[in-house]
PDB file of C-alpha atoms in Angstrom:
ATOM      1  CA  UNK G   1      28.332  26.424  -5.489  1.00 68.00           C
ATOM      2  CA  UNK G   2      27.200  24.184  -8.220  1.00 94.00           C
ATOM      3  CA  UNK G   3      27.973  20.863  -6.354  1.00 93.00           C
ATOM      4  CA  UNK G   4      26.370  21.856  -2.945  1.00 93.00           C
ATOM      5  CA  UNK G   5      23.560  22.447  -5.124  1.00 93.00           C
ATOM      6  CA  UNK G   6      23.576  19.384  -6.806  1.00 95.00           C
ATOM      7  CA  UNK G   7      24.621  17.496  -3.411  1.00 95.00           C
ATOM      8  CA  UNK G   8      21.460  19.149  -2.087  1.00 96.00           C
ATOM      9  CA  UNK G   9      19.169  18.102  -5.238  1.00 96.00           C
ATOM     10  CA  UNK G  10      20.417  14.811  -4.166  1.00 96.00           C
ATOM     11  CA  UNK G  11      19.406  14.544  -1.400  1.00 97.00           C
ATOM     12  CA  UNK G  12      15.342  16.245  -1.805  1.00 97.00           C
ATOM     13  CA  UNK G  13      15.431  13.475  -4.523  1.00 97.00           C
ATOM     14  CA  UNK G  14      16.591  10.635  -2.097  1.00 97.00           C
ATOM     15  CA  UNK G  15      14.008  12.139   0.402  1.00 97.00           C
ATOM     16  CA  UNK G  16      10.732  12.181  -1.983  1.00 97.00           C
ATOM     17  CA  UNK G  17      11.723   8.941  -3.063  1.00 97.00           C
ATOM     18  CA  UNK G  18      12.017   7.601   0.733  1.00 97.00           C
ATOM     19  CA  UNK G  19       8.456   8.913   1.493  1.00 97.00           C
ATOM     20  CA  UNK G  20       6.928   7.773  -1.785  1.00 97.00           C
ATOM     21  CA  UNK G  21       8.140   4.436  -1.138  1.00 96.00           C
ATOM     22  CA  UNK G  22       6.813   4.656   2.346  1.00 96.00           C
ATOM     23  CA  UNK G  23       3.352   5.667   1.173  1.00 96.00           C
ATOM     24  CA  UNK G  24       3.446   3.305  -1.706  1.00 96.00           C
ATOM     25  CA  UNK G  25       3.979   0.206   1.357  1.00 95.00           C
ATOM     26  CA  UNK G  26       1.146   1.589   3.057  1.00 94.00           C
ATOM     27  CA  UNK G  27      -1.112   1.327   0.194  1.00 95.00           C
ATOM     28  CA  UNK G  28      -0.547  -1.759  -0.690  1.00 95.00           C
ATOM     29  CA  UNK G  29      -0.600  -2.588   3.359  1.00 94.00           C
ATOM     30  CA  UNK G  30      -4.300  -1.270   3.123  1.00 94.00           C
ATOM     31  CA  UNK G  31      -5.163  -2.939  -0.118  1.00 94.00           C
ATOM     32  CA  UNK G  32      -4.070  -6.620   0.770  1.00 94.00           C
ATOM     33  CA  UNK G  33      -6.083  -5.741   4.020  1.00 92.00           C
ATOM     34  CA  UNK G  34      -9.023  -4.966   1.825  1.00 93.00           C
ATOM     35  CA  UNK G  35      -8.791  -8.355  -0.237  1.00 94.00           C
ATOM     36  CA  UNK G  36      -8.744 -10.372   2.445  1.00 94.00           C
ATOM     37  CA  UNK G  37     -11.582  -9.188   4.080  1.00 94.00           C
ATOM     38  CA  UNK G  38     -13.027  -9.624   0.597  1.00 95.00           C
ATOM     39  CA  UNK G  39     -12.213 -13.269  -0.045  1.00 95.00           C
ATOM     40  CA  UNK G  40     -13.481 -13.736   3.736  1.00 95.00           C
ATOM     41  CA  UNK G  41     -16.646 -12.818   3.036  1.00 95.00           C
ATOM     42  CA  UNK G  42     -17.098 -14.017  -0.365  1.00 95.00           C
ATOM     43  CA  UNK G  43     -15.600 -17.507   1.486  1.00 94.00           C
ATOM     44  CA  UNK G  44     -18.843 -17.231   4.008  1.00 93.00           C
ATOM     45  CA  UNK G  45     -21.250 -16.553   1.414  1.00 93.00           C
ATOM     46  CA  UNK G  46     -20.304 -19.449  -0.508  1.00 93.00           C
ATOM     47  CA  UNK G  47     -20.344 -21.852   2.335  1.00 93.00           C
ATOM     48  CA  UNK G  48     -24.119 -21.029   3.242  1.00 92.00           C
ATOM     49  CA  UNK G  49     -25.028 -20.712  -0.464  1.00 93.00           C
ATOM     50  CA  UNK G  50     -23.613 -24.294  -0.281  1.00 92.00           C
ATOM     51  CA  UNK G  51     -25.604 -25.167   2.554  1.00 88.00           C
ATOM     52  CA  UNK G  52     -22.837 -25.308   5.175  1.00 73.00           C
ATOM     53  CA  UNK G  53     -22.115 -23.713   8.125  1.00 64.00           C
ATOM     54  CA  UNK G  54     -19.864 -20.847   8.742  1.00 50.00           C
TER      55      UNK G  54
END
């Protein structure tokens, strides 16, 4: 009894890790999104502060 229960602690373990790491790659998915739209726009307002065109 006490290795199917530590079998099966195993495994909940391996599974909460699996879906943390899967929600930790979406995160930073969304985040680099975020920056780059960032550094777009800060890119566009420095060109026509600069007096170029965008």
């Amino acid at each position: 009894m006490t290795e199917r229960a530590l079998a099966l602690a195993a495994a909940i373990a391996a599974l909460v890790a699996a879906v943390t790491s899967l929600f930790n790659g979406w995160q930073i998915a969304r985040l680099t999104g975020r920056v780059d739209a960032l550094e777009a726009t800060m890119q566009t307002v420095l060109t026509l502060l600069a007096g170029g065109t965008s």
